[in-house]
XYZ file of C-alpha atoms in Angstrom:
113
model
C -45.255 81.929 194.743
C -41.869 81.160 193.852
C -40.825 78.426 196.838
C -44.395 76.941 195.570
C -43.339 76.825 192.056
C -40.106 74.895 193.699
C -41.892 72.411 195.578
C -43.938 71.346 192.593
C -40.807 71.242 190.055
C -39.350 68.740 192.707
C -42.717 67.149 193.017
C -42.720 66.475 189.559
C -39.304 65.499 189.275
C -40.163 62.872 192.036
C -42.951 61.571 190.193
C -40.837 61.386 187.173
C -38.167 59.327 188.882
C -40.856 56.862 190.273
C -42.613 56.162 187.418
C -40.448 56.470 184.243
C -38.419 53.207 184.500
C -39.706 51.368 180.756
C -37.056 52.711 178.951
C -33.558 53.821 180.032
C -30.771 56.200 178.526
C -27.905 54.649 176.717
C -25.128 56.380 178.447
C -23.534 57.835 174.848
C -24.444 60.615 172.744
C -26.487 59.235 170.551
C -30.157 60.101 172.664
C -31.037 56.440 172.270
C -32.741 54.093 174.963
C -33.279 50.534 175.962
C -35.981 48.641 176.755
C -35.512 45.471 178.618
C -37.136 41.789 178.127
C -36.351 39.276 180.832
C -35.650 35.618 179.804
C -33.799 33.075 182.104
C -31.059 31.978 179.424
C -30.026 32.218 176.072
C -32.015 29.660 175.388
C -35.244 30.914 175.856
C -33.883 34.261 174.122
C -33.388 31.982 171.147
C -36.881 30.655 171.076
C -38.269 34.377 171.830
C -36.368 35.137 168.720
C -37.448 32.338 166.676
C -41.169 32.559 167.480
C -41.189 36.133 166.566
C -39.341 35.520 163.265
C -41.689 32.633 162.661
C -44.591 34.748 163.045
C -43.158 37.490 160.875
C -42.459 35.292 158.357
C -46.417 33.783 158.090
C -47.664 37.131 158.313
C -46.092 37.958 155.450
C -46.741 35.131 153.699
C -49.288 32.917 155.163
C -49.575 30.842 151.850
C -45.798 29.752 151.894
C -44.233 26.513 153.555
C -41.038 28.161 154.288
C -41.434 28.093 157.931
C -41.852 24.481 158.284
C -39.025 23.749 155.507
C -36.624 25.712 157.548
C -37.636 25.183 161.094
C -37.726 21.553 163.364
C -40.885 22.960 164.897
C -43.027 24.818 162.858
C -45.578 25.820 165.553
C -45.300 29.360 166.389
C -45.691 30.165 170.666
C -47.999 33.235 170.146
C -47.971 33.158 174.227
C -44.634 33.566 174.671
C -44.638 36.362 171.846
C -47.570 38.363 174.016
C -45.712 37.794 177.123
C -42.872 39.641 175.461
C -45.025 42.555 174.252
C -46.678 42.830 177.542
C -42.808 43.372 179.142
C -42.887 46.311 176.932
C -45.905 47.915 177.674
C -44.968 51.409 179.692
C -47.500 50.403 182.444
C -45.085 52.787 184.991
C -45.825 55.734 182.640
C -49.267 55.240 182.172
C -49.523 54.758 186.005
C -47.804 58.327 185.857
C -50.243 59.776 183.355
C -53.067 58.954 185.893
C -51.000 60.734 188.682
C -50.875 63.907 186.336
C -54.554 63.709 185.472
C -55.699 63.518 189.086
C -53.400 66.609 190.122
C -54.546 68.281 186.981
C -58.047 67.676 187.903
C -57.947 68.625 191.713
C -56.114 71.808 190.675
C -59.515 72.326 188.086
C -61.584 71.586 191.046
C -59.683 73.791 193.703
C -59.880 76.657 191.270
C -63.703 76.382 190.490
C -64.292 76.688 194.360
């Protein structure tokens, strides 16, 4: 029984290492994590941030013309913002939850037999 528990713990650790990839711990004592978004250069990063700020400004006060007065291009690239949000979704971790769910269902079925 003890050996079986160790094997299961190791299997569990391997699953965690394989799937928990969206956030990574910061190497300090704050207990913080980082999430990564991929951009091709500083211009794209600036473009992403600018569009997020424009969208937030518009959401806060949709009747104001502040956005168009402060920016040369007042259009908002919603598709770009959604792509960034998609990068932040913890898809690997969701897949991990599916694996755990399968393990639990299998375990419950074997106990019922």
